[in-house]
């Protein structure tokens, strides 16, 4: 199984709603990532979890709250978002993180969750 | 800071070769990667090259690395319509634990 599964594929929410994005991988990877991608732009790193601990927070606003319940699951909790937060949210995993080795950059991406904030 | 630059668009005819270019700034990069993103999909790792290599070939894909000029290229032989996608090059930053820095992406359009 070399897949990263993200749900939901599409999400529309109002600025006062609370919702969550979910991501799952069963490759035994110990690093998981959230990226945000605007149309025709490169993905922007938001968070990195390594061995279920938050390793990197790229100064993301607190209205985005990540959670890693176990080594296979990654959630992104959304609250009080703004219309400019509308984007494709990509989850990725890699065998490990924090090492200058090939596998640290060998990311497996999910198909993404397309979020629209009204 | 670190920066990765690519041209934004490339259009080729089916059957021709495509060459996508990338320049990077961090000389401490250990690995450089090429990712492909088809419309409506996530990114898929195509290939990578270690910084002490000059060339790597993988079926229709050839990666060339000029470390002196910090220039990376991806050549796709016999380009097919299914190769139409956005191609991102990325470098892993050694002193940031392998964090990936992506280029802006090159949109490849293959015309029949």
PDB file of C-alpha atoms in Angstrom:
ATOM      1  CA  UNK A   1       0.000   0.000   0.000  1.00  0.00           C
ATOM      2  CA  UNK A   2       1.712   3.158  -1.211  1.00  0.00           C
ATOM      3  CA  UNK A   3      -1.214   5.496  -0.778  1.00  0.00           C
ATOM      4  CA  UNK A   4      -1.916   8.533   1.299  1.00  0.00           C
ATOM      5  CA  UNK A   5      -5.674   8.925   1.695  1.00  0.00           C
ATOM      6  CA  UNK A   6      -7.274  12.279   2.416  1.00  0.00           C
ATOM      7  CA  UNK A   7     -10.878  13.039   3.353  1.00  0.00           C
ATOM      8  CA  UNK A   8     -12.968  14.864   2.453  1.00  0.00           C
ATOM      9  CA  UNK A   9     -12.019  15.599  -1.156  1.00  0.00           C
ATOM     10  CA  UNK A  10     -14.051  18.803  -1.130  1.00  0.00           C
ATOM     11  CA  UNK A  11     -15.161  20.967   1.777  1.00  0.00           C
ATOM     12  CA  UNK A  12     -17.177  24.182   1.835  1.00  0.00           C
ATOM     13  CA  UNK A  13     -17.399  25.999   5.133  1.00  0.00           C
ATOM     14  CA  UNK A  14     -18.443  29.314   6.539  1.00  0.00           C
ATOM     15  CA  UNK A  15     -16.159  31.549   8.534  1.00  0.00           C
ATOM     16  CA  UNK A  16     -17.765  30.512  11.824  1.00  0.00           C
ATOM     17  CA  UNK A  17     -17.702  26.765  11.201  1.00  0.00           C
ATOM     18  CA  UNK A  18     -15.412  24.164  12.744  1.00  0.00           C
ATOM     19  CA  UNK A  19     -14.318  21.321  10.480  1.00  0.00           C
ATOM     20  CA  UNK A  20     -11.468  18.833  10.180  1.00  0.00           C
ATOM     21  CA  UNK A  21      -9.380  17.385   7.384  1.00  0.00           C
ATOM     22  CA  UNK A  22      -8.127  13.837   7.768  1.00  0.00           C
ATOM     23  CA  UNK A  23      -5.149  11.978   6.354  1.00  0.00           C
ATOM     24  CA  UNK A  24      -4.104   8.348   6.653  1.00  0.00           C
ATOM     25  CA  UNK A  25      -1.104   6.324   5.479  1.00  0.00           C
ATOM     26  CA  UNK A  26      -0.181   2.683   6.056  1.00  0.00           C
ATOM     27  CA  UNK A  27       3.361   2.685   4.692  1.00  0.00           C
ATOM     28  CA  UNK A  28       4.974   2.750   8.138  1.00  0.00           C
ATOM     29  CA  UNK A  29       6.231   6.274   7.507  1.00  0.00           C
ATOM     30  CA  UNK A  30       7.249   8.214  10.598  1.00  0.00           C
ATOM     31  CA  UNK A  31       6.975  11.733   9.173  1.00  0.00           C
ATOM     32  CA  UNK A  32       3.738  13.389   8.064  1.00  0.00           C
ATOM     33  CA  UNK A  33       3.172  16.818   6.580  1.00  0.00           C
ATOM     34  CA  UNK A  34       0.467  19.373   5.843  1.00  0.00           C
ATOM     35  CA  UNK A  35       0.945  21.615   2.814  1.00  0.00           C
ATOM     36  CA  UNK A  36      -1.278  24.396   1.478  1.00  0.00           C
ATOM     37  CA  UNK A  37      -1.400  24.960  -2.270  1.00  0.00           C
ATOM     38  CA  UNK A  38      -2.993  27.799  -4.203  1.00  0.00           C
ATOM     39  CA  UNK A  39      -3.815  27.330  -7.883  1.00  0.00           C
ATOM     40  CA  UNK A  40      -0.775  27.029 -10.162  1.00  0.00           C
ATOM     41  CA  UNK A  41       1.586  27.677  -7.217  1.00  0.00           C
ATOM     42  CA  UNK A  42       4.024  25.384  -5.400  1.00  0.00           C
ATOM     43  CA  UNK A  43       2.895  23.748  -2.157  1.00  0.00           C
ATOM     44  CA  UNK A  44       3.712  25.717   0.984  1.00  0.00           C
ATOM     45  CA  UNK A  45       4.754  23.758   4.049  1.00  0.00           C
ATOM     46  CA  UNK A  46       2.518  24.257   7.089  1.00  0.00           C
ATOM     47  CA  UNK A  47       3.373  21.543   9.621  1.00  0.00           C
ATOM     48  CA  UNK A  48       5.670  18.544  10.000  1.00  0.00           C
ATOM     49  CA  UNK A  49       5.152  15.723  12.458  1.00  0.00           C
ATOM     50  CA  UNK A  50       8.037  13.384  13.124  1.00  0.00           C
ATOM     51  CA  UNK A  51       7.415  10.309  15.276  1.00  0.00           C
ATOM     52  CA  UNK A  52       4.023  11.784  16.231  1.00  0.00           C
ATOM     53  CA  UNK A  53       5.569  14.962  17.600  1.00  0.00           C
ATOM     54  CA  UNK A  54       5.185  18.378  16.003  1.00  0.00           C
ATOM     55  CA  UNK A  55       8.605  19.216  14.556  1.00  0.00           C
ATOM     56  CA  UNK A  56       7.833  22.222  12.401  1.00  0.00           C
ATOM     57  CA  UNK A  57       5.142  24.897  12.463  1.00  0.00           C
ATOM     58  CA  UNK A  58       5.796  27.359   9.674  1.00  0.00           C
ATOM     59  CA  UNK A  59       4.212  30.266  11.550  1.00  0.00           C
ATOM     60  CA  UNK A  60       0.745  29.060  10.641  1.00  0.00           C
ATOM     61  CA  UNK A  61      -2.183  31.021  12.156  1.00  0.00           C
ATOM     62  CA  UNK A  62      -3.795  29.364  15.162  1.00  0.00           C
ATOM     63  CA  UNK A  63      -7.080  28.933  13.288  1.00  0.00           C
ATOM     64  CA  UNK A  64      -5.300  25.865  11.823  1.00  0.00           C
ATOM     65  CA  UNK A  65      -4.632  23.222  14.470  1.00  0.00           C
ATOM     66  CA  UNK A  66      -2.823  19.989  13.556  1.00  0.00           C
ATOM     67  CA  UNK A  67      -3.140  16.729  15.430  1.00  0.00           C
ATOM     68  CA  UNK A  68      -1.331  13.415  15.045  1.00  0.00           C
ATOM     69  CA  UNK A  69      -3.297  10.775  17.013  1.00  0.00           C
ATOM     70  CA  UNK A  70      -0.955   7.968  15.944  1.00  0.00           C
ATOM     71  CA  UNK A  71       1.752   7.224  13.407  1.00  0.00           C
ATOM     72  CA  UNK A  72      -0.776   6.527  10.631  1.00  0.00           C
ATOM     73  CA  UNK A  73      -3.157   9.433  11.095  1.00  0.00           C
ATOM     74  CA  UNK A  74      -2.905  13.176  10.723  1.00  0.00           C
ATOM     75  CA  UNK A  75      -5.706  15.684  11.201  1.00  0.00           C
ATOM     76  CA  UNK A  76      -6.008  19.380  10.512  1.00  0.00           C
ATOM     77  CA  UNK A  77      -8.671  21.130  12.582  1.00  0.00           C
ATOM     78  CA  UNK A  78     -10.118  24.283  11.056  1.00  0.00           C
ATOM     79  CA  UNK A  79     -11.867  27.064  12.951  1.00  0.00           C
ATOM     80  CA  UNK A  80     -12.813  30.642  12.103  1.00  0.00           C
ATOM     81  CA  UNK A  81     -11.153  30.514   8.704  1.00  0.00           C
ATOM     82  CA  UNK A  82     -10.991  33.396   6.264  1.00  0.00           C
ATOM     83  CA  UNK A  83     -11.876  33.350   2.540  1.00  0.00           C
ATOM     84  CA  UNK A  84      -8.165  33.663   1.705  1.00  0.00           C
ATOM     85  CA  UNK A  85      -7.638  30.265   3.358  1.00  0.00           C
ATOM     86  CA  UNK A  86      -9.457  28.666   0.429  1.00  0.00           C
ATOM     87  CA  UNK A  87      -6.914  26.342  -1.185  1.00  0.00           C
ATOM     88  CA  UNK A  88      -5.959  22.730  -1.812  1.00  0.00           C
ATOM     89  CA  UNK A  89      -4.640  21.170   1.392  1.00  0.00           C
ATOM     90  CA  UNK A  90      -2.210  18.362   0.763  1.00  0.00           C
ATOM     91  CA  UNK A  91      -1.093  15.737   3.207  1.00  0.00           C
ATOM     92  CA  UNK A  92       2.188  13.912   2.623  1.00  0.00           C
ATOM     93  CA  UNK A  93       4.302  11.323   4.368  1.00  0.00           C
ATOM     94  CA  UNK A  94       7.913  10.221   4.195  1.00  0.00           C
ATOM     95  CA  UNK A  95       9.921   7.459   5.781  1.00  0.00           C
ATOM     96  CA  UNK A  96      11.567   9.910   8.145  1.00  0.00           C
ATOM     97  CA  UNK A  97      12.411  13.573   8.616  1.00  0.00           C
ATOM     98  CA  UNK A  98      15.344  15.513   9.855  1.00  0.00           C
ATOM     99  CA  UNK A  99      18.025  13.544   8.046  1.00  0.00           C
ATOM    100  CA  UNK A 100      19.991  14.732   5.010  1.00  0.00           C
ATOM    101  CA  UNK A 101      19.122  11.576   3.149  1.00  0.00           C
ATOM    102  CA  UNK A 102      17.090  10.875   0.051  1.00  0.00           C
ATOM    103  CA  UNK A 103      14.147   9.465   1.923  1.00  0.00           C
ATOM    104  CA  UNK A 104      13.670  12.719   3.838  1.00  0.00           C
ATOM    105  CA  UNK A 105      12.706  14.402   0.557  1.00  0.00           C
ATOM    106  CA  UNK A 106      10.881  11.419  -0.922  1.00  0.00           C
ATOM    107  CA  UNK A 107       7.354  12.506  -0.117  1.00  0.00           C
ATOM    108  CA  UNK A 108       4.193  10.590  -0.883  1.00  0.00           C
ATOM    109  CA  UNK A 109       1.286  12.981  -1.379  1.00  0.00           C
ATOM    110  CA  UNK A 110      -2.431  12.460  -1.065  1.00  0.00           C
ATOM    111  CA  UNK A 111      -4.870  13.817  -3.654  1.00  0.00           C
ATOM    112  CA  UNK A 112      -5.695  16.745  -1.420  1.00  0.00           C
ATOM    113  CA  UNK A 113      -8.756  18.301   0.168  1.00  0.00           C
ATOM    114  CA  UNK A 114     -10.079  21.297  -1.736  1.00  0.00           C
ATOM    115  CA  UNK A 115     -11.347  23.816   0.801  1.00  0.00           C
ATOM    116  CA  UNK A 116     -13.623  26.737   0.018  1.00  0.00           C
ATOM    117  CA  UNK A 117     -14.316  29.273   2.770  1.00  0.00           C
ATOM    118  CA  UNK A 118     -17.370  31.453   2.202  1.00  0.00           C
TER     119      UNK A 118
ATOM    120  CA  UNK B   1      17.724  32.629   1.586  1.00  0.00           C
ATOM    121  CA  UNK B   2      17.086  29.527  -0.404  1.00  0.00           C
ATOM    122  CA  UNK B   3      15.405  29.973  -3.749  1.00  0.00           C
ATOM    123  CA  UNK B   4      14.490  27.637  -6.576  1.00  0.00           C
ATOM    124  CA  UNK B   5      13.543  29.099  -9.960  1.00  0.00           C
ATOM    125  CA  UNK B   6      11.855  27.561 -12.982  1.00  0.00           C
ATOM    126  CA  UNK B   7      10.357  28.887 -16.174  1.00  0.00           C
ATOM    127  CA  UNK B   8       6.556  28.857 -15.920  1.00  0.00           C
ATOM    128  CA  UNK B   9       5.453  27.338 -19.240  1.00  0.00           C
ATOM    129  CA  UNK B  10       6.658  24.912 -21.875  1.00  0.00           C
ATOM    130  CA  UNK B  11       4.760  23.721 -24.931  1.00  0.00           C
ATOM    131  CA  UNK B  12       5.919  20.816 -27.097  1.00  0.00           C
ATOM    132  CA  UNK B  13       4.544  18.530 -29.790  1.00  0.00           C
ATOM    133  CA  UNK B  14       3.805  14.892 -29.036  1.00  0.00           C
ATOM    134  CA  UNK B  15       6.867  12.763 -29.764  1.00  0.00           C
ATOM    135  CA  UNK B  16       9.335  15.610 -29.236  1.00  0.00           C
ATOM    136  CA  UNK B  17      11.680  15.853 -26.257  1.00  0.00           C
ATOM    137  CA  UNK B  18      10.867  18.262 -23.429  1.00  0.00           C
ATOM    138  CA  UNK B  19      13.514  19.947 -21.324  1.00  0.00           C
ATOM    139  CA  UNK B  20      12.481  21.627 -18.086  1.00  0.00           C
ATOM    140  CA  UNK B  21      15.100  23.757 -16.364  1.00  0.00           C
ATOM    141  CA  UNK B  22      15.619  24.743 -12.755  1.00  0.00           C
ATOM    142  CA  UNK B  23      18.169  26.805 -10.852  1.00  0.00           C
ATOM    143  CA  UNK B  24      18.723  26.630  -7.118  1.00  0.00           C
ATOM    144  CA  UNK B  25      20.763  28.646  -4.664  1.00  0.00           C
ATOM    145  CA  UNK B  26      21.684  26.431  -1.707  1.00  0.00           C
ATOM    146  CA  UNK B  27      25.060  24.808  -2.316  1.00  0.00           C
ATOM    147  CA  UNK B  28      24.548  22.531   0.682  1.00  0.00           C
ATOM    148  CA  UNK B  29      21.647  20.722  -1.000  1.00  0.00           C
ATOM    149  CA  UNK B  30      22.214  16.999  -0.838  1.00  0.00           C
ATOM    150  CA  UNK B  31      19.359  15.742  -2.990  1.00  0.00           C
ATOM    151  CA  UNK B  32      17.352  17.398  -5.727  1.00  0.00           C
ATOM    152  CA  UNK B  33      13.967  16.132  -6.800  1.00  0.00           C
ATOM    153  CA  UNK B  34      11.473  16.370  -9.621  1.00  0.00           C
ATOM    154  CA  UNK B  35       7.776  16.111  -8.781  1.00  0.00           C
ATOM    155  CA  UNK B  36       4.846  15.957 -11.217  1.00  0.00           C
ATOM    156  CA  UNK B  37       1.340  17.256 -10.513  1.00  0.00           C
ATOM    157  CA  UNK B  38      -1.503  16.354 -12.843  1.00  0.00           C
ATOM    158  CA  UNK B  39      -4.680  18.481 -12.778  1.00  0.00           C
ATOM    159  CA  UNK B  40      -6.743  17.889  -9.649  1.00  0.00           C
ATOM    160  CA  UNK B  41      -4.172  15.561  -8.099  1.00  0.00           C
ATOM    161  CA  UNK B  42      -1.426  15.603  -5.505  1.00  0.00           C
ATOM    162  CA  UNK B  43       2.283  15.634  -6.303  1.00  0.00           C
ATOM    163  CA  UNK B  44       4.071  12.504  -7.431  1.00  0.00           C
ATOM    164  CA  UNK B  45       7.817  12.005  -7.082  1.00  0.00           C
ATOM    165  CA  UNK B  46       9.280  11.340 -10.538  1.00  0.00           C
ATOM    166  CA  UNK B  47      12.970  11.092  -9.848  1.00  0.00           C
ATOM    167  CA  UNK B  48      15.796  12.479  -7.750  1.00  0.00           C
ATOM    168  CA  UNK B  49      19.535  13.025  -8.055  1.00  0.00           C
ATOM    169  CA  UNK B  50      22.236  13.083  -5.426  1.00  0.00           C
ATOM    170  CA  UNK B  51      24.362  16.211  -5.483  1.00  0.00           C
ATOM    171  CA  UNK B  52      27.597  14.358  -6.306  1.00  0.00           C
ATOM    172  CA  UNK B  53      26.108  12.979  -9.539  1.00  0.00           C
ATOM    173  CA  UNK B  54      26.075  14.669 -12.955  1.00  0.00           C
ATOM    174  CA  UNK B  55      23.397  12.646 -14.633  1.00  0.00           C
ATOM    175  CA  UNK B  56      20.733  10.109 -13.896  1.00  0.00           C
ATOM    176  CA  UNK B  57      18.611   8.238 -16.422  1.00  0.00           C
ATOM    177  CA  UNK B  58      15.361   6.478 -15.677  1.00  0.00           C
ATOM    178  CA  UNK B  59      13.486   5.178 -18.737  1.00  0.00           C
ATOM    179  CA  UNK B  60      12.262   8.291 -20.632  1.00  0.00           C
ATOM    180  CA  UNK B  61      13.573  10.662 -17.965  1.00  0.00           C
ATOM    181  CA  UNK B  62      17.092  12.103 -17.873  1.00  0.00           C
ATOM    182  CA  UNK B  63      18.201  14.414 -15.079  1.00  0.00           C
ATOM    183  CA  UNK B  64      21.283  16.574 -15.583  1.00  0.00           C
ATOM    184  CA  UNK B  65      22.943  18.424 -12.710  1.00  0.00           C
ATOM    185  CA  UNK B  66      25.526  21.187 -13.101  1.00  0.00           C
ATOM    186  CA  UNK B  67      26.570  21.789  -9.526  1.00  0.00           C
ATOM    187  CA  UNK B  68      28.949  24.624 -10.417  1.00  0.00           C
ATOM    188  CA  UNK B  69      26.120  26.625 -12.009  1.00  0.00           C
ATOM    189  CA  UNK B  70      23.482  25.239  -9.623  1.00  0.00           C
ATOM    190  CA  UNK B  71      21.426  24.196 -12.641  1.00  0.00           C
ATOM    191  CA  UNK B  72      19.165  21.148 -12.833  1.00  0.00           C
ATOM    192  CA  UNK B  73      17.249  19.929 -15.857  1.00  0.00           C
ATOM    193  CA  UNK B  74      14.688  17.236 -16.572  1.00  0.00           C
ATOM    194  CA  UNK B  75      14.515  15.831 -20.086  1.00  0.00           C
ATOM    195  CA  UNK B  76      11.475  13.797 -21.094  1.00  0.00           C
ATOM    196  CA  UNK B  77      12.047  11.781 -24.260  1.00  0.00           C
ATOM    197  CA  UNK B  78       9.176  11.019 -26.659  1.00  0.00           C
ATOM    198  CA  UNK B  79       6.789  13.304 -24.783  1.00  0.00           C
ATOM    199  CA  UNK B  80       3.193  12.079 -24.694  1.00  0.00           C
ATOM    200  CA  UNK B  81      -0.087  13.923 -24.041  1.00  0.00           C
ATOM    201  CA  UNK B  82      -0.219  12.120 -20.693  1.00  0.00           C
ATOM    202  CA  UNK B  83       2.928  14.005 -19.685  1.00  0.00           C
ATOM    203  CA  UNK B  84       0.948  17.278 -19.633  1.00  0.00           C
ATOM    204  CA  UNK B  85       1.220  18.446 -16.033  1.00  0.00           C
ATOM    205  CA  UNK B  86       3.036  20.878 -13.765  1.00  0.00           C
ATOM    206  CA  UNK B  87       6.599  19.846 -12.935  1.00  0.00           C
ATOM    207  CA  UNK B  88       8.218  21.063  -9.728  1.00  0.00           C
ATOM    208  CA  UNK B  89      11.878  20.832  -8.922  1.00  0.00           C
ATOM    209  CA  UNK B  90      12.778  20.813  -5.240  1.00  0.00           C
ATOM    210  CA  UNK B  91      15.925  20.893  -3.164  1.00  0.00           C
ATOM    211  CA  UNK B  92      16.364  19.495   0.314  1.00  0.00           C
ATOM    212  CA  UNK B  93      18.112  21.899   2.646  1.00  0.00           C
ATOM    213  CA  UNK B  94      20.763  20.103   4.632  1.00  0.00           C
ATOM    214  CA  UNK B  95      20.930  22.571   7.513  1.00  0.00           C
ATOM    215  CA  UNK B  96      17.148  22.586   7.849  1.00  0.00           C
ATOM    216  CA  UNK B  97      16.865  18.875   8.395  1.00  0.00           C
ATOM    217  CA  UNK B  98      16.025  18.037   4.830  1.00  0.00           C
ATOM    218  CA  UNK B  99      13.163  20.504   4.405  1.00  0.00           C
ATOM    219  CA  UNK B 100      12.081  20.699   0.774  1.00  0.00           C
ATOM    220  CA  UNK B 101      12.093  23.998  -1.093  1.00  0.00           C
ATOM    221  CA  UNK B 102       9.941  23.852  -4.224  1.00  0.00           C
ATOM    222  CA  UNK B 103      10.330  25.860  -7.395  1.00  0.00           C
ATOM    223  CA  UNK B 104       7.358  27.700  -8.884  1.00  0.00           C
ATOM    224  CA  UNK B 105       6.567  24.826 -11.226  1.00  0.00           C
ATOM    225  CA  UNK B 106       6.694  24.527 -15.007  1.00  0.00           C
ATOM    226  CA  UNK B 107       3.410  23.852 -16.776  1.00  0.00           C
ATOM    227  CA  UNK B 108       4.099  21.447 -19.624  1.00  0.00           C
ATOM    228  CA  UNK B 109       1.560  21.385 -22.440  1.00  0.00           C
ATOM    229  CA  UNK B 110       1.866  18.570 -24.993  1.00  0.00           C
ATOM    230  CA  UNK B 111       0.019  19.118 -28.255  1.00  0.00           C
ATOM    231  CA  UNK B 112      -0.982  16.187 -30.490  1.00  0.00           C
TER     232      UNK B 112
END
